[in-house]
Structures are given as C-alpha cells and as structure tokens.
Amino acid sequence: MSRRVTRHIACLLTLAAVGCRGADAPVQLAYRFDATQGNGYAAELAHEIDFSMGDHGMHGSRQLRARYTILGETARLDSIRASMIWGENQQRFDTRHLAGVSFPLAVPATGGTPTYDVATLPVIEMGGQAGGTVPASIMIDYGFPTLPSEPVTTGSTWSETRRYPRLEAFMWVTADVTTTYRVKGRKTVEGTRCMEVTSESAGTLSEGSFNGDPQPYEGQLTGSATWCFDADSGVLVQMIGEEVTDGVSAGTERPDIVIKQTTKFEVRSTDLGERG
C-alpha cells in the first residue's frame, strides 16, 4: 500500500474527531442570505416583569413568538403571536394581518443591528399597558449577533457596543450595551457543524418614554447567551440567552416607578434538517 493511500485512510478515520485540515483552523464568520429560497427562523421572546410604584406592585409576563424568512435583503413574517398577562388579566393581541408581510432588511456581513425602513416596518398594537406600538423587528434583532471582521478559532474574542430602543414593562428606554463574545469551539447541532460562541453583556438604560411622553429613567442590564453559527452556509443555527434589567423612573409628583425584568430569548433555524 502506498504512503499516499495510507495517509488518506488515516485522514478518513480521524476526520470526525480532528479533521484533515485541523479541527481548529481559523474560520471567517460572515452572513450570507439566500435570495431565492430564503433562510427560515423561529423566534421566542419572553418577559417576566415585576413593577412597583409606591405601595402598589404587580407581576406581569409578555410572550411573543414568530416565524420569519430572510430572503436576501427582505424579511417576511410567516406568523407572529403576542400576549400579555398583568396580574389576573390576560390579553392576546390580533396579529393575523401581519402573516405574510414583507419589509426591507439590511444586515451587514458582520451582523449587528439591522437597518430598517421605519415606514414599512410592521407593528403589533399592544396598548399602552403592554408597550404600545411594538415593531415586529423586536423578534428579528436577536438573530444577528455581531461577527468579527477577522477569522476566528477556539478562544478568539471580540466586542461591540450597541445603542437601541428597549421595551421594559410598558416603557420604552434607550439601552447602551457592550457585549463581549468568545469562541467556545465547534459543535454539531442536528447534523450541522457550527462554531459555538458565548457572549456576556452589560450596559445602562436611560431616556424612558410612556405613550410617547418622555420619562426619566436609570437602569442597569446584564446578560448572557450561547449561540452557534454555520460558517459554511453563513447563517445562525441557534441562539439561547437571558438578560436581566433593573431600572427606576424617578417622579416628582408621583412615587418612583421601579421595573425589574428578565428577558429570555431563543432563535433557531428551521432549515436544520435540510442542511444536515
């Protein structure tokens, strides 16, 4: 048996464990979206809220679920559901008219906050006590973590700072958040080989508003997430994370409003079986 054949057989036997070109060779992470068939996702967002104002306190929870498809530079909502519980009161919001709605979406190759045309962005009307007019993009933004501009391998780190509007209970606030990412290694998810990344976030909340009226607000945010990215296809495979916030809207003619919120989110590709 020739030396070349022997080396080839040895490579095949160890491919699953280390790979012929090295299990930890540098990999460039970049988004690539199919403009014809599209990339499908399912997303879930849950808020557990503790609200107090003086002697008055209440617990609430908000649930949002969506399926959407990214077609090149367009996002299509395939379905979306929204509900809110305050104390003993439960409400489901009519979102049937949003199924099938498409709108422009611009995502840099290295990810980060997508760019939207606000005039075309579909919204969920949830009423003042549940957040008011909530853009459907709240279900999409978590699906585009920022990627590094340089190739990465196990142990690689990078960071970013974002400023974005954030829904806290019934108030909208401005979040300034710094996130640090670290490559944990390679992982197989339902047959798809991907790069596993962990992230840790910390930031501040400010500039609150309720029903369009400015409200003072000061708060803190911490969070963490674990996600997998398929470098071959250029799409996020899955992300699971949690964020905890604690804020106060100080009042002069009313008691202070204290809001504590835990946000849990999950995004997963619905194309795993097809790619695997």
Coordinates of C-alpha atoms in Angstrom, one line a residue:
M1 CA 0.0 0.0 0.0
S2 CA 1.4 3.4 -1.0
R3 CA 2.2 6.1 1.5
R4 CA -0.4 8.4 -0.1
V5 CA -3.2 5.8 0.3
T6 CA -2.1 5.1 3.9
R7 CA -2.3 8.8 4.8
H8 CA -5.7 9.1 3.0
I9 CA -7.2 6.2 5.1
A10 CA -5.7 7.7 8.3
C11 CA -7.3 11.0 7.5
L12 CA -10.7 9.5 6.9
L13 CA -10.6 7.6 10.2
T14 CA -9.8 10.7 12.2
L15 CA -11.9 13.2 10.2
A16 CA -14.8 13.2 12.7
A17 CA -12.6 14.0 15.6
V18 CA -10.0 16.4 14.3
G19 CA -10.4 16.9 10.5
C20 CA -7.7 16.5 7.9
R21 CA -7.0 20.3 7.8
G22 CA -7.1 20.7 11.6
A23 CA -10.0 20.8 13.9
D24 CA -9.3 24.3 14.9
A25 CA -8.3 26.0 11.7
P26 CA -9.2 29.7 11.6
V27 CA -12.7 30.3 10.2
Q28 CA -14.2 33.5 8.7
L29 CA -17.7 34.2 10.0
A30 CA -20.0 36.2 7.7
Y31 CA -23.7 36.3 7.0
R32 CA -25.0 35.1 3.6
F33 CA -28.7 35.0 2.9
D34 CA -30.3 33.1 0.0
A35 CA -32.5 35.5 -2.0
T36 CA -34.4 32.7 -3.7
Q37 CA -35.4 30.0 -1.2
G38 CA -34.6 32.1 1.8
N39 CA -33.5 31.2 5.4
G40 CA -36.3 30.3 7.8
Y41 CA -36.2 31.1 11.6
A42 CA -38.4 30.6 14.6
A43 CA -38.0 33.1 17.5
E44 CA -39.4 33.3 21.0
L45 CA -39.2 36.2 23.4
A46 CA -40.5 36.2 27.0
H47 CA -40.5 39.0 29.6
E48 CA -41.1 38.3 33.3
I49 CA -41.8 41.7 34.9
D50 CA -42.0 43.0 38.4
F51 CA -43.4 46.5 38.6
S52 CA -43.9 48.7 41.7
M53 CA -45.0 52.3 42.3
G54 CA -45.2 53.3 45.9
D55 CA -47.3 50.8 47.7
H56 CA -48.7 49.3 44.5
G57 CA -46.9 46.3 42.9
M58 CA -47.8 43.9 40.1
H59 CA -46.2 41.0 38.3
G60 CA -46.6 40.6 34.5
S61 CA -45.4 38.4 31.7
R62 CA -45.2 39.1 27.9
Q63 CA -44.9 36.3 25.3
L64 CA -44.0 36.8 21.7
R65 CA -43.5 34.1 19.1
A66 CA -42.7 34.4 15.4
R67 CA -41.6 32.6 12.3
Y68 CA -39.9 34.6 9.6
T69 CA -37.9 34.1 6.5
I70 CA -34.9 36.1 5.3
L71 CA -34.8 36.5 1.5
G72 CA -31.6 38.3 0.6
E73 CA -32.4 41.9 1.8
T74 CA -36.0 41.3 2.6
A75 CA -37.7 39.8 5.8
R76 CA -41.0 38.1 5.6
L77 CA -43.2 37.4 8.6
D78 CA -44.7 34.0 8.2
S79 CA -46.5 34.1 11.6
I80 CA -46.4 36.1 14.8
R81 CA -48.2 35.8 18.1
A82 CA -48.3 38.2 21.1
S83 CA -49.9 38.0 24.6
M84 CA -49.6 39.9 27.9
I85 CA -50.6 39.0 31.5
W86 CA -50.8 41.7 34.1
G87 CA -51.9 40.2 37.5
E88 CA -55.1 38.2 36.7
N89 CA -55.7 39.9 33.4
Q90 CA -54.7 38.2 30.2
Q91 CA -54.8 39.6 26.7
R92 CA -54.0 38.2 23.3
F93 CA -53.4 40.6 20.5
D94 CA -54.7 40.2 17.0
T95 CA -51.7 39.7 14.7
R96 CA -53.3 37.7 11.9
H97 CA -53.0 40.7 9.5
L98 CA -49.2 40.5 9.8
A99 CA -48.8 37.0 8.4
G100 CA -47.0 37.2 5.0
V101 CA -46.0 40.8 5.4
S102 CA -42.5 41.6 3.9
F103 CA -40.3 44.6 4.6
P104 CA -36.7 45.7 3.7
L105 CA -33.9 44.4 5.9
A106 CA -30.2 45.4 5.6
V107 CA -27.8 43.3 7.6
P108 CA -24.0 43.9 7.3
A109 CA -21.9 40.8 6.5
T110 CA -20.5 41.1 10.1
G111 CA -24.0 41.4 11.6
G112 CA -25.1 43.9 14.2
T113 CA -28.3 45.8 14.4
P114 CA -30.2 45.5 11.1
T115 CA -31.3 48.7 9.3
Y116 CA -35.0 49.1 8.6
D117 CA -37.2 51.5 6.7
V118 CA -39.4 52.6 9.6
A119 CA -42.2 53.5 7.2
T120 CA -42.5 49.9 6.0
L121 CA -41.9 48.1 9.4
P122 CA -44.9 46.1 10.6
V123 CA -46.0 46.7 14.2
I124 CA -48.0 45.0 16.9
E125 CA -50.6 47.2 18.6
M126 CA -50.4 46.1 22.2
G127 CA -51.9 49.0 24.0
G128 CA -50.3 51.4 26.5
Q129 CA -50.0 48.9 29.4
A130 CA -48.2 46.3 27.3
G131 CA -45.8 48.5 25.4
G132 CA -47.9 50.4 22.9
T133 CA -46.8 50.1 19.3
V134 CA -44.2 47.3 19.2
P135 CA -42.3 46.8 15.9
A136 CA -42.1 43.3 14.6
S137 CA -38.3 43.7 14.3
I138 CA -38.1 43.0 18.1
M139 CA -38.4 39.3 17.0
I140 CA -35.6 39.6 14.4
D141 CA -32.8 41.6 16.0
Y142 CA -31.6 38.9 18.3
G143 CA -30.9 36.7 15.2
F144 CA -27.9 38.8 14.1
P145 CA -25.2 38.8 16.7
T146 CA -22.2 40.9 15.6
L147 CA -19.4 38.8 13.9
P148 CA -15.7 39.6 13.9
S149 CA -14.0 41.0 10.9
E150 CA -11.1 38.6 11.3
P151 CA -11.0 34.8 11.1
V152 CA -11.6 33.1 14.5
T153 CA -10.6 29.9 16.3
T154 CA -11.3 28.5 19.7
G155 CA -10.6 31.2 22.3
S156 CA -11.0 34.1 20.0
T157 CA -12.8 37.2 21.4
W158 CA -14.3 40.4 20.2
S159 CA -16.6 43.0 21.5
E160 CA -19.2 45.6 20.4
T161 CA -21.3 48.4 21.8
R162 CA -24.9 49.0 20.7
R163 CA -27.4 51.7 21.4
Y164 CA -31.0 50.7 20.7
P165 CA -34.6 51.2 22.0
R166 CA -35.7 48.6 24.5
L167 CA -39.1 47.6 25.9
E168 CA -39.1 47.5 29.7
A169 CA -42.6 46.5 31.1
F170 CA -44.8 49.3 29.5
M171 CA -42.0 51.8 28.9
W172 CA -39.5 52.2 26.1
V173 CA -36.0 53.1 27.1
T174 CA -32.6 53.6 25.5
A175 CA -30.1 50.9 26.1
D176 CA -26.3 51.3 25.8
V177 CA -24.9 47.8 25.9
T178 CA -21.4 46.4 25.5
T179 CA -21.2 42.7 24.5
T180 CA -18.1 40.5 24.6
Y181 CA -18.0 37.4 22.5
R182 CA -15.8 34.3 22.9
V183 CA -15.5 31.3 20.6
K184 CA -16.0 28.1 22.7
G185 CA -15.2 25.7 19.9
R186 CA -17.0 23.6 17.3
K187 CA -20.3 21.8 17.9
T188 CA -22.8 19.7 15.9
V189 CA -26.4 20.8 16.1
E190 CA -28.9 18.4 14.4
G191 CA -26.3 17.3 11.9
T192 CA -25.0 20.8 11.2
R193 CA -21.3 21.5 12.2
C194 CA -21.0 25.0 13.6
M195 CA -18.9 27.4 15.6
E196 CA -20.2 27.7 19.2
V197 CA -19.9 31.2 20.8
T198 CA -20.7 32.6 24.2
S199 CA -21.4 36.2 25.0
E200 CA -21.7 38.4 28.1
S201 CA -23.4 41.8 28.0
A202 CA -23.5 44.7 30.4
G203 CA -24.9 48.2 30.0
T204 CA -27.1 51.1 31.1
L205 CA -30.7 52.1 30.5
S206 CA -31.9 55.7 30.2
E207 CA -34.3 58.1 28.4
G208 CA -37.6 56.5 29.1
S209 CA -40.9 57.2 27.4
F210 CA -44.5 56.1 28.0
N211 CA -47.2 56.6 25.4
G212 CA -44.9 59.0 23.6
D213 CA -44.2 61.2 26.7
P214 CA -40.6 61.4 28.0
Q215 CA -40.0 59.9 31.4
P216 CA -36.8 60.0 33.4
Y217 CA -35.2 56.5 33.7
E218 CA -32.0 55.0 35.0
G219 CA -31.2 51.3 35.0
Q220 CA -28.7 48.5 34.5
L221 CA -28.6 45.5 32.2
T222 CA -26.6 42.2 32.4
G223 CA -27.0 39.3 30.0
S224 CA -25.5 36.1 28.6
A225 CA -26.1 33.9 25.5
T226 CA -24.8 30.9 23.8
W227 CA -25.1 30.5 20.0
C228 CA -23.9 28.5 17.1
F229 CA -23.0 29.8 13.6
D230 CA -22.7 27.8 10.5
A231 CA -19.7 29.3 8.7
D232 CA -20.3 27.2 5.5
S233 CA -23.8 28.5 4.9
G234 CA -23.4 31.9 6.6
V235 CA -26.4 31.7 8.9
L236 CA -27.1 31.5 12.6
V237 CA -28.1 28.0 13.6
Q238 CA -29.5 28.7 17.1
M239 CA -29.2 31.2 20.0
I240 CA -30.4 30.9 23.6
G241 CA -29.9 33.7 26.1
E242 CA -31.2 35.7 29.0
E243 CA -31.0 39.4 30.1
V244 CA -31.8 40.9 33.5
T245 CA -32.6 44.6 33.9
D246 CA -33.3 46.8 36.9
G247 CA -34.5 50.4 36.5
V248 CA -36.2 53.3 38.2
S249 CA -38.2 56.2 36.8
A250 CA -38.0 58.9 39.4
G251 CA -41.1 61.0 39.9
T252 CA -41.6 64.5 41.4
E253 CA -45.4 64.4 41.5
R254 CA -45.7 60.7 41.8
P255 CA -43.9 57.8 43.5
D256 CA -40.9 56.3 41.8
I257 CA -41.6 53.6 39.3
V258 CA -39.4 50.5 39.8
I259 CA -39.2 47.9 37.0
K260 CA -37.3 44.6 37.2
Q261 CA -37.4 42.5 34.1
T262 CA -36.0 39.1 33.0
T263 CA -35.9 38.6 29.2
K264 CA -35.4 35.2 27.8
F265 CA -35.0 34.7 24.1
E266 CA -34.4 31.8 21.6
V267 CA -33.8 31.9 17.9
R268 CA -33.3 28.8 15.8
S269 CA -33.0 27.9 12.2
T270 CA -35.9 26.0 10.7
D271 CA -33.7 24.7 7.9
L272 CA -31.5 22.4 10.0
G273 CA -32.9 19.2 8.6
E274 CA -32.5 20.4 5.0
R275 CA -28.9 21.5 5.6
G276 CA -28.0 18.5 7.8

